[in-house]
Coordinates of C-alpha atoms and ligand atoms in Angstrom, one line a residue:
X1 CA -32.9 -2.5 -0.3
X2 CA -30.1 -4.9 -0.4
X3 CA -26.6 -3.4 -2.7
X4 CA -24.3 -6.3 -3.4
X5 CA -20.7 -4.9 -4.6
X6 CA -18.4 -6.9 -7.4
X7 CA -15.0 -6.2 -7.6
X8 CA -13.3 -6.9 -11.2
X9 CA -9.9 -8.7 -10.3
X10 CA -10.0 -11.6 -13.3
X11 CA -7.6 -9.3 -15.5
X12 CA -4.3 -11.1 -16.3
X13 CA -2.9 -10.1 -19.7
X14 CA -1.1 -6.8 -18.6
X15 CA 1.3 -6.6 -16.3
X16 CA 3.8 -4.4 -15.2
X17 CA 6.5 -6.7 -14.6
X18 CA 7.0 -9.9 -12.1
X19 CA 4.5 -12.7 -12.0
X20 CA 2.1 -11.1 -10.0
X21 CA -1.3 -9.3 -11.8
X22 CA -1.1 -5.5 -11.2
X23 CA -3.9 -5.6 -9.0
X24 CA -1.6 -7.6 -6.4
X25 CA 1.2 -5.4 -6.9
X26 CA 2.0 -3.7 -3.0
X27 CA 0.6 -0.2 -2.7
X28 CA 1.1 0.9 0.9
X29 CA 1.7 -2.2 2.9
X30 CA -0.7 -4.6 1.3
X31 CA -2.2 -5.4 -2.3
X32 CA -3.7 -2.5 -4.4
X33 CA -7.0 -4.9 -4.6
X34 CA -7.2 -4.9 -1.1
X35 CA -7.5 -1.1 -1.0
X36 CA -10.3 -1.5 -3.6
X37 CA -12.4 -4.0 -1.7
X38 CA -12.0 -2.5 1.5
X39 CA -13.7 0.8 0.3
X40 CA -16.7 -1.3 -0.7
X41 CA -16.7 -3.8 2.0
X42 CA -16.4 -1.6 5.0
X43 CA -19.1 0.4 3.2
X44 CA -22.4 0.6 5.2
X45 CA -24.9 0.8 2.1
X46 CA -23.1 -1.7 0.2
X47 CA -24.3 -5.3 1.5
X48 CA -22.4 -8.5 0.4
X49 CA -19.3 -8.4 -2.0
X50 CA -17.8 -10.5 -4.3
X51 CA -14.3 -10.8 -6.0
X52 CA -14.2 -11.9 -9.3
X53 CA -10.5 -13.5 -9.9
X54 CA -8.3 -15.4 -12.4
X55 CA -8.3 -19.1 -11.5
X56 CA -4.5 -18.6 -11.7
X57 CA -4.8 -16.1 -8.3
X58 CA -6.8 -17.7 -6.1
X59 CA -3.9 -18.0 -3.3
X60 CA -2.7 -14.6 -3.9
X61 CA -6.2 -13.6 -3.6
X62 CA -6.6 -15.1 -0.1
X63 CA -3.6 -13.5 1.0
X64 CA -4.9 -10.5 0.2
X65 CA -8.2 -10.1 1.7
X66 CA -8.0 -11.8 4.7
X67 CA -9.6 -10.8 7.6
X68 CA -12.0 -8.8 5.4
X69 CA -16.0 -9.8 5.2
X70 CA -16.8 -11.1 1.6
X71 CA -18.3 -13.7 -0.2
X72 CA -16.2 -16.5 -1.8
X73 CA -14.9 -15.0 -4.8
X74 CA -16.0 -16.5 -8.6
X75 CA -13.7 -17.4 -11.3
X76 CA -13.9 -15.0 -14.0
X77 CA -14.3 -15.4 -17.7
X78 CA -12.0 -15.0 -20.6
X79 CA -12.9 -11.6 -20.8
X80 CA -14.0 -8.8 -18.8
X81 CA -18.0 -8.5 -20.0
X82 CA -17.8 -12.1 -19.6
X83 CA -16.2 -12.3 -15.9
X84 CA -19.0 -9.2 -15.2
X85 CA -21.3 -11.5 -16.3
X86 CA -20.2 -14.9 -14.2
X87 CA -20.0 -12.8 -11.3
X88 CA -23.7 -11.4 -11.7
X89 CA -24.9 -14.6 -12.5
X90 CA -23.4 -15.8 -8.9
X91 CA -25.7 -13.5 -7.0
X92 CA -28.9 -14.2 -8.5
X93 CA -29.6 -16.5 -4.8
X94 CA -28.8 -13.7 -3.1
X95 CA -31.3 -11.3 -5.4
X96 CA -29.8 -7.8 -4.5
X97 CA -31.9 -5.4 -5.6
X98 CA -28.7 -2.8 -6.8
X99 CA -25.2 -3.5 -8.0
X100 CA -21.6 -1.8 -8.2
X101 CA -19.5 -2.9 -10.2
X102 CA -15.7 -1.8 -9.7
X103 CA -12.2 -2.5 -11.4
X104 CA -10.0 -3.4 -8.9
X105 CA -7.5 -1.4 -10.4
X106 CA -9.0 1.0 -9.0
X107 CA -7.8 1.1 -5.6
X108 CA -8.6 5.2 -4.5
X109 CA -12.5 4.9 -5.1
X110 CA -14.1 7.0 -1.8
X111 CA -16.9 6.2 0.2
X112 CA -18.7 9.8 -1.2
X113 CA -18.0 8.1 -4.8
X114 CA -20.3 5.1 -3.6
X115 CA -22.3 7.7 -2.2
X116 CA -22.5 9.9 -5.2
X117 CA -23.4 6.3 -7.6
X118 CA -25.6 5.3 -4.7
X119 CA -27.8 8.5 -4.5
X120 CA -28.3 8.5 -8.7
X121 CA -29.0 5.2 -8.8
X122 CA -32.6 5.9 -6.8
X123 CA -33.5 8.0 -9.8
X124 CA -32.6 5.3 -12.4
X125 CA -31.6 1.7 -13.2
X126 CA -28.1 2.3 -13.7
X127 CA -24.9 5.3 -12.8
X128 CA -21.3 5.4 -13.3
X129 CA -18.4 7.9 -11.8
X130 CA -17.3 9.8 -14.8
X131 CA -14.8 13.3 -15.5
X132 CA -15.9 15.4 -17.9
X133 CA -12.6 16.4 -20.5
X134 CA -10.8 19.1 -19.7
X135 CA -8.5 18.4 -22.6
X136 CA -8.9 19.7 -26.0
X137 CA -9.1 16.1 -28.4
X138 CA -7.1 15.7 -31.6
X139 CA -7.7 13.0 -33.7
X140 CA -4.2 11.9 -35.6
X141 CA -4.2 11.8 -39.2
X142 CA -3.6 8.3 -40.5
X143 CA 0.1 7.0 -40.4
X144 CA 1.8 10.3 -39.5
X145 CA 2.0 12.0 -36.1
X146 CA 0.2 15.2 -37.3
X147 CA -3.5 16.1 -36.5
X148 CA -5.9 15.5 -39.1
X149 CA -9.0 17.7 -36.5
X150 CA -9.6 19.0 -33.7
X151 CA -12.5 16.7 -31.7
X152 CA -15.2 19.1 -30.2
X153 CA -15.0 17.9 -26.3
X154 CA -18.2 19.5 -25.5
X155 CA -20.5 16.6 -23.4
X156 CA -17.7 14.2 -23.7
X157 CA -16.8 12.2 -20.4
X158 CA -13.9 9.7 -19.3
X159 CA -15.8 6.5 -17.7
X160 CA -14.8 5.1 -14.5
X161 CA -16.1 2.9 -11.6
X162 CA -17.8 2.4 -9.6
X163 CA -21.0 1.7 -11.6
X164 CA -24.1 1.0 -10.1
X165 CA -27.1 -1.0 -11.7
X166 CA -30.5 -2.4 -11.1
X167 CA -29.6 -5.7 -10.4
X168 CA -32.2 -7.9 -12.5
X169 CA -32.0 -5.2 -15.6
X170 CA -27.9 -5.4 -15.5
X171 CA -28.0 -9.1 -15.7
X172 CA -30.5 -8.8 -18.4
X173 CA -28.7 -6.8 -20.1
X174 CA -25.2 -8.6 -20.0
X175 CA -27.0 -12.4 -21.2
X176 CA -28.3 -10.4 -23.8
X177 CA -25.2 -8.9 -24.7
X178 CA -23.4 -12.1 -24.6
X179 CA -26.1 -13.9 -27.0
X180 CA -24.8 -10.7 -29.3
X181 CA -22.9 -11.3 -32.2
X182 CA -20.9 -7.8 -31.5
X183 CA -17.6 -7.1 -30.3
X184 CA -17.5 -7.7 -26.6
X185 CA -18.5 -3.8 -24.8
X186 CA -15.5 -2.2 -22.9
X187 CA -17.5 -1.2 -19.6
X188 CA -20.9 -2.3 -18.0
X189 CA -22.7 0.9 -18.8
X190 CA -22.5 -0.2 -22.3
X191 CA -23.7 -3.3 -22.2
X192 CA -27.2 -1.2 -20.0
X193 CA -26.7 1.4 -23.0
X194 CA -26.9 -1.7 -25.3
X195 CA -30.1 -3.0 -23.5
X196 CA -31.4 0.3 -23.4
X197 CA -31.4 1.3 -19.8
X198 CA -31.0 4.9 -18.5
X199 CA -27.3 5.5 -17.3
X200 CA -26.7 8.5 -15.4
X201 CA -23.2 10.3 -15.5
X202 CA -22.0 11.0 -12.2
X203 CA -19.0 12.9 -10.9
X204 CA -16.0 10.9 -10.7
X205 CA -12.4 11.5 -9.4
X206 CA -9.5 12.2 -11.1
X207 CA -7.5 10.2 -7.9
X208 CA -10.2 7.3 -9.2
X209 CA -7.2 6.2 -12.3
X210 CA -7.1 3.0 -13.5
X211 CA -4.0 1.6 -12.4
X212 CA -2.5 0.2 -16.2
X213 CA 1.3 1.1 -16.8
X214 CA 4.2 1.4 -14.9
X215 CA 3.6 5.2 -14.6
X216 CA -0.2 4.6 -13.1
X217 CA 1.4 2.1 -10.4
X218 CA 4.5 5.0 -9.3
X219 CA 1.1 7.8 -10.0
X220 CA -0.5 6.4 -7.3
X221 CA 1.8 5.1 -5.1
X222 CA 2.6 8.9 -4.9
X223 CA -0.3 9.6 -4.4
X224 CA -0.7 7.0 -1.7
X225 CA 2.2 8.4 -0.2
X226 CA 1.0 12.2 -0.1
X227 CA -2.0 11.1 2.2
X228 CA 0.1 9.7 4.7
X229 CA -1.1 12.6 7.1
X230 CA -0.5 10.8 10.6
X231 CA 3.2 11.6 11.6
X232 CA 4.9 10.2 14.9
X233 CA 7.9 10.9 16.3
X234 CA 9.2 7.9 18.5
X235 CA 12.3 7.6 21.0
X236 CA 14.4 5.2 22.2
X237 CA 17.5 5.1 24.3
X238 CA 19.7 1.9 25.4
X239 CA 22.9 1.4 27.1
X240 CA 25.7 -1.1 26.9
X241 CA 28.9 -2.0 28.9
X242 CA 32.1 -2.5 27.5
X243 CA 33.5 -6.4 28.7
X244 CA 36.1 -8.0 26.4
X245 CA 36.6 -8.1 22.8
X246 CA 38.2 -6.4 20.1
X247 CA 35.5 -4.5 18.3
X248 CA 32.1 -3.1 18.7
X249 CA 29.3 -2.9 16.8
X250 CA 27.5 0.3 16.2
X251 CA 24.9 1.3 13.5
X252 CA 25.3 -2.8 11.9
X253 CA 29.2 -1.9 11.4
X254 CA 32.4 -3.9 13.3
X255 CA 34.9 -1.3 14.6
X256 CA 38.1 -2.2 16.2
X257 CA 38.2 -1.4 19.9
X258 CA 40.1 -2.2 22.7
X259 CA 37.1 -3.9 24.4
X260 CA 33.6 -5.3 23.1
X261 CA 30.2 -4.5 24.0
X262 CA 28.0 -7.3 26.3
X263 CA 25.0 -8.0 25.5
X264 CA 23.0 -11.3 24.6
X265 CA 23.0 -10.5 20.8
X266 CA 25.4 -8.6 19.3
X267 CA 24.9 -5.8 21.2
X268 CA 24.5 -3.2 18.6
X269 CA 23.3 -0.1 20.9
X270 CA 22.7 2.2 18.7
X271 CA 20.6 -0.8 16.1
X272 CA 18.9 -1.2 19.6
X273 CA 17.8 2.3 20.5
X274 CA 16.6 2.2 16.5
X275 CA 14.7 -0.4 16.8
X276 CA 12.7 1.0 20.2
X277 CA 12.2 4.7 18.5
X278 CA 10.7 2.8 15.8
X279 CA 7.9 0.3 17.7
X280 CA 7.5 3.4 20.1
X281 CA 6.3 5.8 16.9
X282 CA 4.1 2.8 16.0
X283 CA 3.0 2.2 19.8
X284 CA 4.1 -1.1 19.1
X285 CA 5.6 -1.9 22.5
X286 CA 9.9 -2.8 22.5
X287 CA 12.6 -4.3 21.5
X288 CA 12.2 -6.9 25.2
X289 CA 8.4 -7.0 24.1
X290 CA 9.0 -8.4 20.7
X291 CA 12.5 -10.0 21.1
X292 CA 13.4 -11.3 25.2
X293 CA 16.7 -11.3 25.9
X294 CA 16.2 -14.4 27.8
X295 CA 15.5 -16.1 24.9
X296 CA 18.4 -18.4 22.9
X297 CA 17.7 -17.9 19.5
X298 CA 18.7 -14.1 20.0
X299 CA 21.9 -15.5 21.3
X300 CA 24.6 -13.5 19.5
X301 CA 21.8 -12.1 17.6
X302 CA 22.4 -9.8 14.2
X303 CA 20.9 -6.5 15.2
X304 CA 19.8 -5.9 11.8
X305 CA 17.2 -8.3 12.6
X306 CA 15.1 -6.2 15.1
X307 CA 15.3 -3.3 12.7
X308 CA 13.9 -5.0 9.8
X309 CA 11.4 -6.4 12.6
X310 CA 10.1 -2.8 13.4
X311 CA 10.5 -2.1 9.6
X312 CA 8.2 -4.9 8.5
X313 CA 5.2 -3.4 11.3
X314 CA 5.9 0.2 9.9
X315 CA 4.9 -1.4 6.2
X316 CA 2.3 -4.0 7.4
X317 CA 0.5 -0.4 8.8
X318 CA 1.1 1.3 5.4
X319 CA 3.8 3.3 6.7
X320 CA 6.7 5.3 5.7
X321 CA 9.9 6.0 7.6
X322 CA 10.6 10.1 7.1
X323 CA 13.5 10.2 9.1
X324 CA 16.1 9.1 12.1
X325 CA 18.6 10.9 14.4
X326 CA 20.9 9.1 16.4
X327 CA 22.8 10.4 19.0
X328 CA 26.0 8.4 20.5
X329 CA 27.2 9.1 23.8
X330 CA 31.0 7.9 24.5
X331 CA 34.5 8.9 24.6
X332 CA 35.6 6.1 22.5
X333 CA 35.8 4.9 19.7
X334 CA 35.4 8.6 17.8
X335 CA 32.5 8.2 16.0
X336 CA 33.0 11.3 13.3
X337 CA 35.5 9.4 11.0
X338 CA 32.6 6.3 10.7
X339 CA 29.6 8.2 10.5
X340 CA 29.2 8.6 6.6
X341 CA 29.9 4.8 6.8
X342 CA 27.4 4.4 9.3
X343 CA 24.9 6.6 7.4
X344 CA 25.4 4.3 4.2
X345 CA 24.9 1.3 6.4
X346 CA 21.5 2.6 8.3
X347 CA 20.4 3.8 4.4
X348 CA 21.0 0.4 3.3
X349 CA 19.1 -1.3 5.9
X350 CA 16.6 1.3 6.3
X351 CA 16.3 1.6 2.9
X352 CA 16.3 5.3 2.9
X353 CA 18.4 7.9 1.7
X354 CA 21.5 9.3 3.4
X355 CA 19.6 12.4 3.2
X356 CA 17.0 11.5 6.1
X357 CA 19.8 10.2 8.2
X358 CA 21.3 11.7 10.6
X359 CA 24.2 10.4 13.2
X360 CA 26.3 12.3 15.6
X361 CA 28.6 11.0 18.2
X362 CA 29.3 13.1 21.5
X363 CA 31.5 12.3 24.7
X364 CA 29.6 13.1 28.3
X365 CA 32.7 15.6 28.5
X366 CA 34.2 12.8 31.2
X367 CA 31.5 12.4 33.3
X368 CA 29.4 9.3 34.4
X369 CA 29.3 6.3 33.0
X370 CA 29.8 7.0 29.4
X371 CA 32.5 9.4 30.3
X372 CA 34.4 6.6 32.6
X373 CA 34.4 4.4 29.8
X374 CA 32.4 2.6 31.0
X375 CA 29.7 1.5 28.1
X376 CA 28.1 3.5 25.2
X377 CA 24.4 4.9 25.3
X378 CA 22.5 6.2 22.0
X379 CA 19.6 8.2 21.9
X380 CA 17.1 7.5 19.1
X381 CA 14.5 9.4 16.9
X382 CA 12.4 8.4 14.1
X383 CA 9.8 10.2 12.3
X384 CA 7.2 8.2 10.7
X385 CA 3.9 8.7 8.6
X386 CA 1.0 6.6 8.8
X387 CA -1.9 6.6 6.8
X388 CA -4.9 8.9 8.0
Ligands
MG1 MG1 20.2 -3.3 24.0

C-alpha cells in the first residue's frame, strides 16, 4: 500500500505583505511550508511527496525544503482544483494507491491527523480532518449588519486538511470535474462529493488553521512560540586586560577610560561572554570555535558580529532568546550610570525587550586581578527555548 502526499503551495493572490507568498513567510526559523511538508515527509505511512508551486517560487521553494526527501515539485494551475489536479496527474507513473492532499498553509497538521485520515481512509475512498461548529451561525440580512436567522449548526463541520483519497477515484473525479461546466469546487472532497465517492469526516484540529490574514500568521506564530518547551540556560565568562587607549567597549557601547581593553577584535568582554552563554545554551561549541582569534578578518572585529552569529543559530534551530544576565566584575569604569544605556543597546541587538535584560556591574571589593585594575571579566547567562 503505497500513500503519496501533495502539498498545495501554488497560491499567490493573497498576501500578507512583502513579495514573498504566505506560505514562505518565516515561522520559527524557516518557511511555514517547510513545517507543512516536513510533517508529511518525515511521516512513515506516507511514501513519496510532492510540492505543487507557483512557477514564480521555484527558488524560494528550493530554499525552503532543502535537505528534505521529496519529489521534484510541479507547477501548479491557475487555480487551486486545477493545480490539485496537475499535481495528481504527475503521479499517475508512480500509481499510489492513497492520496493526501494538504494546503501548505497549513503548517501545524500532526502526525495523529495523518493518522486519524490514514485509519478512515481503509474504510472508504476518500477522508478529510474536519471541526464540528461550536458557534451558533447567523446569516446577515441583505445590506445591513443585522441578522436576518439564526442557521441551525447541528451536523455542520469546518473542512480542513489533510484529505486523503483513493488515488485512481480522486483523479477521476477531478478530470471529470474539470470537463464540468461549474464553478471551480473549493476543496478536494468536493470535487469526490461531486463524483460521488464516500467522504468520511474525521476529527480535525483547531491548531490545524489556515494560515490567511495577518492575524492567522501572528495566531500561529504564537502558537508556534507556546510549544517551545525545551529551555537551556547557557554560561559564559571572559576576561580582558586593560593596555592603552582611551575608552572601552562594553555591552557594543564606547566609554571613556583611562586605558583600553586588548584584544584581537574590539574586545567587547561582556559582547564576548554573551556570545559563549549563547552557543553553550545551544551546545553549539564558542566564540574561538566559530570565530579564531588567530584569524585577520576578526582583526579589530565589531563584537556585535558574534552576537548576531549565535543569534542567527538560536533562529536557524527555531529558537527564542527568553532572557540574559550579565554580570561585570571591575572597579572601573562604574558601570551603574551606563547600564540603562547598555540595556537599550543589548535590546537593540538582541532584539528583545529591556524587560528580559538584565546587567549589573560589581567590583571584586579590591582583590585579584579585577580588583588591581588590572582587566574586566563578565559573567554571562542566557535562557533560551527550543522547539520540542
Ligand atoms: Mg574575549
Amino acid at each position: 500500500m503505497t500513500t503519496a502526499a501533495l502539498i498545495m503551495a501554488a497560491g499567490r493572490g493573497q498576501r500578507l505583505g512583502g513579495s514573498l507568498a504566505k506560505q514562505y513567510l518565516e515561522l520559527g526559523g524557516c518557511a511555514l511550508l517547510t513545517h507543512s511538508v516536513s510533517a508529511f515527509a518525515k511521516h512513515e505511512a506516507v511514501g513519496p511527496v510532492r510540492v505543487v508551486i507557483s512557477a514564480n517560487d521555484e527558488q524560494t521553494y528550493r530554499a525552503a525544503v532543502s535537505g528534505l526527501d521529496l519529489l521534484e515539485p510541479v507547477i501548479g494551475g491557475a487555480e487551486r482544483q486545477e493545480s490539485v489536479r496537475l499535481g495528481l496527474e504527475s503521479l499517475e507513473d508512480l500509481a499510489p494507491d492513497r492520496v493526501l492532499i494538504h494546503d501548505a498553509a497549513r503548517p501545524f497538521v500532526s502526525a495523529e491527523m495523518i493518522d486519524r485520515v490514514l485509519a478512515a481512509l481503509n474504510q472508504g475512498p476518500g477522508a478529510v480532518a474536519a471541526v464540528a461548529l461550536a458557534d451558533t451561525l447567523k446569516r446577515q440580512a441583505a445590506a445591513t449588519h443585522t441578522i436576518a436567522a439564526t442557521v441551525d449548526r447541528a451536523g455542520l463541520w469546518r473542512a480542513q486538511t489533510p484529505q486523503g483519497f483513493a488515488y485512481a477515484e480522486i483523479l477521476a473525479a477531478h478530470r471529470a470535474a474539470a470537463q464540468s461546466a461549474g464553478p471551480d469546487f473549493t476543496d478536494d472532497a468536493a470535487v469526490a462529493e461531486a463524483a460521488g465517492l464516500t467522504v468520511e469526516l474525521v476529527v480535525g484540529d483547531e491548531d490545524n488553521f489556515k494560515v490567511t490574514t495577518t492575524d492567522d500568521m501572528e495566531r500561529a506564530r504564537r502558537l508556534f512560540d507556546s510549544r517551545l518547551g525545551d529551555v537551556r540556560v547557557g554560561s559564559g565568562f571572559d576576561v580582558h586586560r586593560f593596555g592603552p587607549g582611551d575608552h572601552v567597549m562594553l555591552c557594543g557601547l564606547a566609554l571613556p577610560h583611562e586605558r583600553g581593553l586588548v584584544g584581537h577584535s574590539d574586545a567587547d568582554v561582556a559582547l564576548h561572554a554573551l556570545t559563549d552563554a549563547l552557543l553553550s545554551a545551544l551546545a553549539e561549541g564558542d566564540i574561538g570555535s566559530h570565530f579564531p582569534p588567530g584569524e585577520e578578518r576578526w582583526q579589530g572585529a565589531d563584537s556585535a558580529t558574534f552576537v548576531r552569529f549565535a543569534m542567527a543559530r538560536l533562529a536557524a534551530r527555531g529558537g527564542r532568546l527568553a532572557h540574559v544576565d550579565l554580570t561585570i566584575v571591575c572597579q572601573q569604569p562604574k558601570i551603574a550610570p551606563q547600564r540603562e544605556a547598555m540595556r537599550a543597546r543589548l535590546a537593540e541587538l538582541l532584539e528583545l525587550e529591556p524587560g528580559r535584560i538584565a546587567v549589573k556591574g560589581t567590583t571584586s571589593e579590591g582583590l585579584g586581578f579585577t580588583g588591581r585594575g588590572e582587566g574586566i571579566a563578565v559573567q554571562a547567562t542566557a535562557t533560551v527555548r527550543l522547539p520540542g
